[in-house]
PDB file of C-alpha atoms in Angstrom:
ATOM      1  CA  MET A 616      -0.064   1.512 -15.359  1.00  0.00           C
ATOM      2  CA  LYS A 617       3.164   1.382 -14.213  1.00  0.00           C
ATOM      3  CA  THR A 618       4.601   1.644 -17.700  1.00  0.00           C
ATOM      4  CA  LEU A 619       2.127   4.761 -18.357  1.00  0.00           C
ATOM      5  CA  SER A 620       3.843   6.388 -15.471  1.00  0.00           C
ATOM      6  CA  ARG A 621       7.523   5.543 -16.317  1.00  0.00           C
ATOM      7  CA  ILE A 622       6.757   6.870 -19.624  1.00  0.00           C
ATOM      8  CA  ALA A 623       5.217  10.214 -18.400  1.00  0.00           C
ATOM      9  CA  LEU A 624       8.143  10.460 -15.805  1.00  0.00           C
ATOM     10  CA  PHE A 625      10.453  10.021 -18.865  1.00  0.00           C
ATOM     11  CA  LEU A 626       8.915  12.536 -20.930  1.00  0.00           C
ATOM     12  CA  VAL A 627       8.880  15.033 -17.684  1.00  0.00           C
ATOM     13  CA  ILE A 628      12.703  14.873 -17.499  1.00  0.00           C
ATOM     14  CA  ILE A 629      13.278  15.158 -21.363  1.00  0.00           C
ATOM     15  CA  GLY A 630      11.183  18.341 -20.822  1.00  0.00           C
ATOM     16  CA  ALA A 631      12.971  19.444 -17.914  1.00  0.00           C
ATOM     17  CA  ILE A 632      16.349  18.858 -19.647  1.00  0.00           C
ATOM     18  CA  ASN A 633      15.021  20.689 -22.703  1.00  0.00           C
ATOM     19  CA  TRP A 634      14.155  23.866 -19.955  1.00  0.00           C
ATOM     20  CA  GLY A 635      17.437  23.689 -18.481  1.00  0.00           C
ATOM     21  CA  LEU A 636      18.816  24.032 -21.654  1.00  0.00           C
ATOM     22  CA  ILE A 637      16.896  26.847 -22.815  1.00  0.00           C
ATOM     23  CA  GLY A 638      17.394  28.984 -19.468  1.00  0.00           C
ATOM     24  CA  PHE A 639      21.391  28.343 -19.656  1.00  0.00           C
ATOM     25  CA  PHE A 640      22.397  28.198 -23.015  1.00  0.00           C
ATOM     26  CA  GLN A 641      19.365  29.326 -24.949  1.00  0.00           C
ATOM     27  CA  PHE A 642      18.855  26.595 -27.115  1.00  0.00           C
ATOM     28  CA  ASP A 643      15.983  24.521 -27.756  1.00  0.00           C
ATOM     29  CA  LEU A 644      16.686  21.212 -28.278  1.00  0.00           C
ATOM     30  CA  VAL A 645      13.456  20.089 -29.130  1.00  0.00           C
ATOM     31  CA  ALA A 646      13.390  22.205 -31.819  1.00  0.00           C
ATOM     32  CA  ALA A 647      16.304  21.839 -33.182  1.00  0.00           C
ATOM     33  CA  LEU A 648      15.603  17.789 -33.464  1.00  0.00           C
ATOM     34  CA  PHE A 649      12.212  18.484 -34.839  1.00  0.00           C
ATOM     35  CA  GLY A 650      12.087  21.431 -36.845  1.00  0.00           C
ATOM     36  CA  GLY A 651      11.687  24.452 -34.973  1.00  0.00           C
ATOM     37  CA  GLN A 652       8.774  25.505 -32.539  1.00  0.00           C
ATOM     38  CA  ASP A 653       6.017  25.792 -34.835  1.00  0.00           C
ATOM     39  CA  SER A 654       6.627  22.275 -36.598  1.00  0.00           C
ATOM     40  CA  ALA A 655       3.896  19.956 -35.828  1.00  0.00           C
ATOM     41  CA  LEU A 656       6.233  17.455 -34.667  1.00  0.00           C
ATOM     42  CA  SER A 657       7.703  19.811 -31.876  1.00  0.00           C
ATOM     43  CA  ARG A 658       4.153  20.929 -30.774  1.00  0.00           C
ATOM     44  CA  ILE A 659       2.973  17.283 -30.675  1.00  0.00           C
ATOM     45  CA  ILE A 660       6.147  16.327 -28.400  1.00  0.00           C
ATOM     46  CA  TYR A 661       5.575  19.581 -26.180  1.00  0.00           C
ATOM     47  CA  SER A 662       1.789  18.789 -25.734  1.00  0.00           C
ATOM     48  CA  LEU A 663       3.107  15.072 -24.671  1.00  0.00           C
ATOM     49  CA  VAL A 664       5.489  16.744 -22.168  1.00  0.00           C
ATOM     50  CA  GLY A 665       2.762  18.831 -20.714  1.00  0.00           C
ATOM     51  CA  LEU A 666       0.504  15.917 -20.076  1.00  0.00           C
ATOM     52  CA  SER A 667       2.978  13.783 -18.630  1.00  0.00           C
ATOM     53  CA  GLY A 668       3.548  16.782 -16.374  1.00  0.00           C
ATOM     54  CA  LEU A 669      -0.153  16.265 -15.139  1.00  0.00           C
ATOM     55  CA  ALA A 670       0.062  12.501 -14.995  1.00  0.00           C
ATOM     56  CA  CYS A 671       3.083  13.126 -12.599  1.00  0.00           C
ATOM     57  CA  ILE A 672       0.935  15.218 -10.381  1.00  0.00           C
ATOM     58  CA  PRO A 673       0.190  12.325  -7.921  1.00  0.00           C
ATOM     59  CA  LEU A 674       3.792  11.317  -7.517  1.00  0.00           C
ATOM     60  CA  LEU A 675       4.197  14.786  -5.299  1.00  0.00           C
ATOM     61  CA  PHE A 676       1.492  13.693  -2.784  1.00  0.00           C
ATOM     62  CA  ALA A 677       2.467   9.803  -2.515  1.00  0.00           C
ATOM     63  CA  ARG A 678       4.884   8.759   0.477  1.00  0.00           C
ATOM     64  CA  ILE A 679       8.360   7.962  -0.471  1.00  0.00           C
ATOM     65  CA  GLY A 680       8.877   4.580  -1.024  1.00  0.00           C
ATOM     66  CA  GLU A 681       5.361   3.336  -1.793  1.00  0.00           C
ATOM     67  CA  SER A 682       4.793   2.208  -5.313  1.00  0.00           C
ATOM     68  CA  GLU A 683       1.316   2.785  -7.302  1.00  0.00           C
ATOM     69  CA  THR A 684       0.114  -0.562  -6.461  1.00  0.00           C
ATOM     70  CA  ASP A 685       0.924   0.393  -2.516  1.00  0.00           C
ATOM     71  CA  THR A 686      -1.287   3.477  -2.164  1.00  0.00           C
ATOM     72  CA  THR A 687      -4.571   1.493  -2.557  1.00  0.00           C
ATOM     73  CA  ARG A 688      -5.937   0.292   0.764  1.00  0.00           C
ATOM     74  CA  GLN A 689      -6.260  -3.573   0.591  1.00  0.00           C
ATOM     75  CA  ASN A 690      -5.887  -4.554   4.192  1.00  0.00           C
ATOM     76  CA  VAL A 691      -8.890  -2.250   5.013  1.00  0.00           C
ATOM     77  CA  GLY A 692     -10.592  -3.927   8.063  1.00  0.00           C
ATOM     78  CA  GLN A 693      -7.618  -6.015   8.667  1.00  0.00           C
ATOM     79  CA  PRO A 694      -5.485  -3.655  10.943  1.00  0.00           C
ATOM     80  CA  ASN A 695      -1.836  -4.621  11.895  1.00  0.00           C
ATOM     81  CA  TYR A 696      -0.885  -4.274  15.767  1.00  0.00           C
ATOM     82  CA  ALA A 697       2.769  -5.277  15.033  1.00  0.00           C
ATOM     83  CA  THR A 698       5.439  -3.107  16.684  1.00  0.00           C
ATOM     84  CA  GLU A 699       8.587  -1.607  15.053  1.00  0.00           C
ATOM     85  CA  PHE A 700      10.383  -3.947  17.216  1.00  0.00           C
ATOM     86  CA  GLY A 701       9.391  -7.173  15.402  1.00  0.00           C
ATOM     87  CA  GLU A 702       6.727  -9.422  15.142  1.00  0.00           C
ATOM     88  CA  GLU A 703       3.945 -10.439  17.850  1.00  0.00           C
ATOM     89  CA  ASN A 704       3.255 -13.829  18.501  1.00  0.00           C
ATOM     90  CA  ASP A 705      -0.049 -14.763  17.404  1.00  0.00           C
ATOM     91  CA  MET A 706      -2.477 -15.313  20.513  1.00  0.00           C
ATOM     92  CA  THR A 707      -5.322 -17.025  18.891  1.00  0.00           C
ATOM     93  CA  ASP A 708      -3.700 -20.582  19.723  1.00  0.00           C
ATOM     94  CA  ILE A 709      -3.014 -19.802  23.371  1.00  0.00           C
ATOM     95  CA  ASN A 710      -6.414 -18.340  23.739  1.00  0.00           C
ATOM     96  CA  ASN A 711      -8.051 -21.800  22.035  1.00  0.00           C
ATOM     97  CA  GLN A 712      -5.555 -24.015  24.333  1.00  0.00           C
ATOM     98  CA  ALA A 713      -7.077 -22.177  27.560  1.00  0.00           C
ATOM     99  CA  LYS A 714     -10.595 -22.669  26.480  1.00  0.00           C
ATOM    100  CA  GLN A 715     -10.082 -26.450  25.636  1.00  0.00           C
ATOM    101  CA  SER A 716      -8.211 -26.990  29.121  1.00  0.00           C
ATOM    102  CA  ASP A 717     -11.287 -25.106  30.990  1.00  0.00           C
ATOM    103  CA  ASN A 718     -14.072 -27.178  28.953  1.00  0.00           C
ATOM    104  CA  GLN A 719     -11.687 -30.189  30.242  1.00  0.00           C
ATOM    105  CA  THR A 720     -11.492 -29.156  33.794  1.00  0.00           C
ATOM    106  CA  THR A 721     -15.100 -28.227  34.351  1.00  0.00           C
ATOM    107  CA  GLN A 722     -16.984 -31.016  35.788  1.00  0.00           C
ATOM    108  CA  THR A 723     -20.332 -31.060  35.924  1.00  0.00           C
ATOM    109  CA  TYR A 724     -22.488 -32.300  39.380  1.00  0.00           C
ATOM    110  CA  LYS A 725     -24.255 -35.636  38.304  1.00  0.00           C
ATOM    111  CA  PRO A 726     -25.811 -36.911  41.914  1.00  0.00           C
ATOM    112  CA  THR A 727     -25.144 -40.504  42.658  1.00  0.00           C
ATOM    113  CA  GLN A 728     -27.007 -42.746  45.122  1.00  0.00           C
ATOM    114  CA  ASN A 729     -24.228 -41.642  47.612  1.00  0.00           C
ATOM    115  CA  ASN A 730     -24.868 -38.234  47.586  1.00  0.00           C
ATOM    116  CA  GLN A 731     -28.585 -37.669  47.194  1.00  0.00           C
ATOM    117  CA  SER A 732     -30.372 -35.851  49.983  1.00  0.00           C
ATOM    118  CA  ASP A 733     -32.776 -38.090  52.426  1.00  0.00           C
ATOM    119  CA  ASP A 734     -35.714 -36.305  50.693  1.00  0.00           C
ATOM    120  CA  GLN A 735     -35.098 -38.365  47.545  1.00  0.00           C
ATOM    121  CA  ILE A 736     -34.662 -41.477  49.395  1.00  0.00           C
TER     122      ILE A 736
END
């Protein structure tokens, strides 16, 4: 698809140059190269330029610097909370270590003979 977009953009540029020549110098380059405005080959070129213009309409709405593959949302459900100042630390390891240390320090009460009540003796 990227190749098709480049071809369409190339044909749009050719059409823009041709329209510039017509506007400034009253010279139709496509008609001069392909046998006049009424020739079949000239009409094919004009049609391809028109279709290429339609194919380039999405470029008008794309953000600057985005390629065609960047416009698809591949990270849906995976938010990125990084700031513009740099990467943030991954806190999952710290949280896991804290949970492990909590489990190790938590002692369960196990009665022994020395700390049993008088009722149990």
